[in-house]
mmCIF file of C-alpha atoms in Angstrom:
data_model
loop_
_atom_site.group_PDB
_atom_site.id
_atom_site.type_symbol
_atom_site.label_atom_id
_atom_site.label_comp_id
_atom_site.label_asym_id
_atom_site.label_seq_id
_atom_site.Cartn_x
_atom_site.Cartn_y
_atom_site.Cartn_z
ATOM 1 C CA UNK F 1 8.885 -15.685 -4.177
ATOM 2 C CA UNK F 2 10.149 -12.096 -4.353
ATOM 3 C CA UNK F 3 7.580 -11.231 -7.019
ATOM 4 C CA UNK F 4 4.815 -12.503 -4.768
ATOM 5 C CA UNK F 5 6.006 -10.344 -1.855
ATOM 6 C CA UNK F 6 6.189 -7.279 -4.129
ATOM 7 C CA UNK F 7 2.712 -8.050 -5.460
ATOM 8 C CA UNK F 8 1.242 -8.198 -1.953
ATOM 9 C CA UNK F 9 3.091 -5.017 -0.939
ATOM 10 C CA UNK F 10 1.595 -3.226 -3.950
ATOM 11 C CA UNK F 11 -1.827 -4.643 -3.075
ATOM 12 C CA UNK F 12 -1.569 -3.251 0.461
ATOM 13 C CA UNK F 13 -0.425 0.096 -0.969
ATOM 14 C CA UNK F 14 -3.481 0.098 -3.250
ATOM 15 C CA UNK F 15 -5.703 -0.469 -0.224
ATOM 16 C CA UNK F 16 -3.976 2.413 1.560
ATOM 17 C CA UNK F 17 -4.504 4.683 -1.467
ATOM 18 C CA UNK F 18 -8.187 3.743 -1.475
ATOM 19 C CA UNK F 19 -8.409 4.490 2.248
ATOM 20 C CA UNK F 20 -6.746 7.864 1.627
ATOM 21 C CA UNK F 21 -9.340 8.705 -1.031
ATOM 22 C CA UNK F 22 -12.141 7.817 1.376
ATOM 23 C CA UNK F 23 -10.539 9.772 4.218
ATOM 24 C CA UNK F 24 -10.194 12.829 1.997
ATOM 25 C CA UNK F 25 -13.909 12.791 1.117
ATOM 26 C CA UNK F 26 -15.253 12.368 4.660
ATOM 27 C CA UNK F 27 -14.563 15.992 5.750
ATOM 28 C CA UNK F 28 -16.358 17.212 2.620
ATOM 29 C CA UNK F 29 -19.466 15.252 3.554
ATOM 30 C CA UNK F 30 -19.384 15.731 7.344
ATOM 31 C CA UNK F 31 -18.405 19.249 8.369
ATOM 32 C CA UNK F 32 -16.129 19.494 11.381
ATOM 33 C CA UNK F 33 -15.228 15.788 11.350
ATOM 34 C CA UNK F 34 -11.932 14.983 12.988
ATOM 35 C CA UNK F 35 -10.659 11.435 13.436
ATOM 36 C CA UNK F 36 -10.326 10.258 17.037
ATOM 37 C CA UNK F 37 -9.014 7.123 18.689
ATOM 38 C CA UNK F 38 -8.340 4.167 16.408
ATOM 39 C CA UNK F 39 -9.524 6.066 13.327
ATOM 40 C CA UNK F 40 -6.875 8.710 14.035
ATOM 41 C CA UNK F 41 -4.158 6.047 14.177
ATOM 42 C CA UNK F 42 -5.380 4.496 10.924
ATOM 43 C CA UNK F 43 -5.637 7.895 9.211
ATOM 44 C CA UNK F 44 -2.147 8.892 10.357
ATOM 45 C CA UNK F 45 -0.735 5.608 9.067
ATOM 46 C CA UNK F 46 -2.514 5.963 5.734
ATOM 47 C CA UNK F 47 -1.311 9.528 5.221
ATOM 48 C CA UNK F 48 2.247 8.728 6.335
ATOM 49 C CA UNK F 49 2.622 5.803 3.931
ATOM 50 C CA UNK F 50 0.976 7.439 0.907
ATOM 51 C CA UNK F 51 2.238 11.007 1.300
ATOM 52 C CA UNK F 52 5.785 10.408 0.045
ATOM 53 C CA UNK F 53 4.898 8.725 -3.253
ATOM 54 C CA UNK F 54 2.120 11.250 -3.902
ATOM 55 C CA UNK F 55 4.544 14.138 -3.380
ATOM 56 C CA UNK F 56 7.024 12.625 -5.851
ATOM 57 C CA UNK F 57 4.331 12.125 -8.494
ATOM 58 C CA UNK F 58 2.954 15.594 -7.749
ATOM 59 C CA UNK F 59 6.343 17.125 -8.521
ATOM 60 C CA UNK F 60 6.606 15.229 -11.798
ATOM 61 C CA UNK F 61 3.042 15.852 -13.020
ATOM 62 C CA UNK F 62 1.721 19.398 -12.714
ATOM 63 C CA UNK F 63 -1.968 19.942 -11.917
ATOM 64 C CA UNK F 64 -4.334 19.996 -14.878
ATOM 65 C CA UNK F 65 -5.768 23.508 -15.208
ATOM 66 C CA UNK F 66 -9.342 23.854 -16.432
ATOM 67 C CA UNK F 67 -10.250 27.512 -16.169
ATOM 68 C CA UNK F 68 -9.800 28.547 -12.540
ATOM 69 C CA UNK F 69 -9.862 24.943 -11.298
ATOM 70 C CA UNK F 70 -6.655 22.912 -10.947
ATOM 71 C CA UNK F 71 -7.097 19.128 -10.820
ATOM 72 C CA UNK F 72 -4.338 17.138 -9.154
ATOM 73 C CA UNK F 73 -3.806 14.123 -11.383
ATOM 74 C CA UNK F 74 -1.017 12.689 -9.216
ATOM 75 C CA UNK F 75 -3.324 10.418 -7.225
ATOM 76 C CA UNK F 76 -4.889 8.883 -10.331
ATOM 77 C CA UNK F 77 -1.527 8.439 -12.016
ATOM 78 C CA UNK F 78 -0.036 6.747 -8.955
ATOM 79 C CA UNK F 79 -3.059 4.485 -8.594
ATOM 80 C CA UNK F 80 -2.861 3.447 -12.259
ATOM 81 C CA UNK F 81 0.917 2.910 -12.066
ATOM 82 C CA UNK F 82 0.558 0.652 -9.033
ATOM 83 C CA UNK F 83 -2.293 -1.255 -10.695
ATOM 84 C CA UNK F 84 -0.224 -1.671 -13.866
ATOM 85 C CA UNK F 85 2.750 -2.934 -11.856
ATOM 86 C CA UNK F 86 0.475 -5.436 -10.119
ATOM 87 C CA UNK F 87 -0.764 -6.703 -13.493
ATOM 88 C CA UNK F 88 2.797 -7.092 -14.770
ATOM 89 C CA UNK F 89 3.805 -9.045 -11.688
ATOM 90 C CA UNK F 90 0.702 -11.245 -11.843
ATOM 91 C CA UNK F 91 1.492 -12.033 -15.510
ATOM 92 C CA UNK F 92 5.024 -12.940 -14.437
ATOM 93 C CA UNK F 93 3.685 -15.241 -11.709
ATOM 94 C CA UNK F 94 1.422 -17.182 -14.101
#
């Protein structure tokens, strides 16, 4: 029962990480876009929930430097870690 609750919590966190990725690309595609109303509440919730774990991973994994560009690999690492944990739990539930 506990494993199932943890699995669903990780699933919701994965959805929130996906929403954060989408929200981070919208301002690049639509200049001057600012969330308003319900979208603002959703965006604030998404950033509040995902910001802490991303900061921890960001401290542990430095950005990957390619010339003058620095790629933050923390998001990808966190996404893969959560996906891996979900697979482990689903194997345990079988």
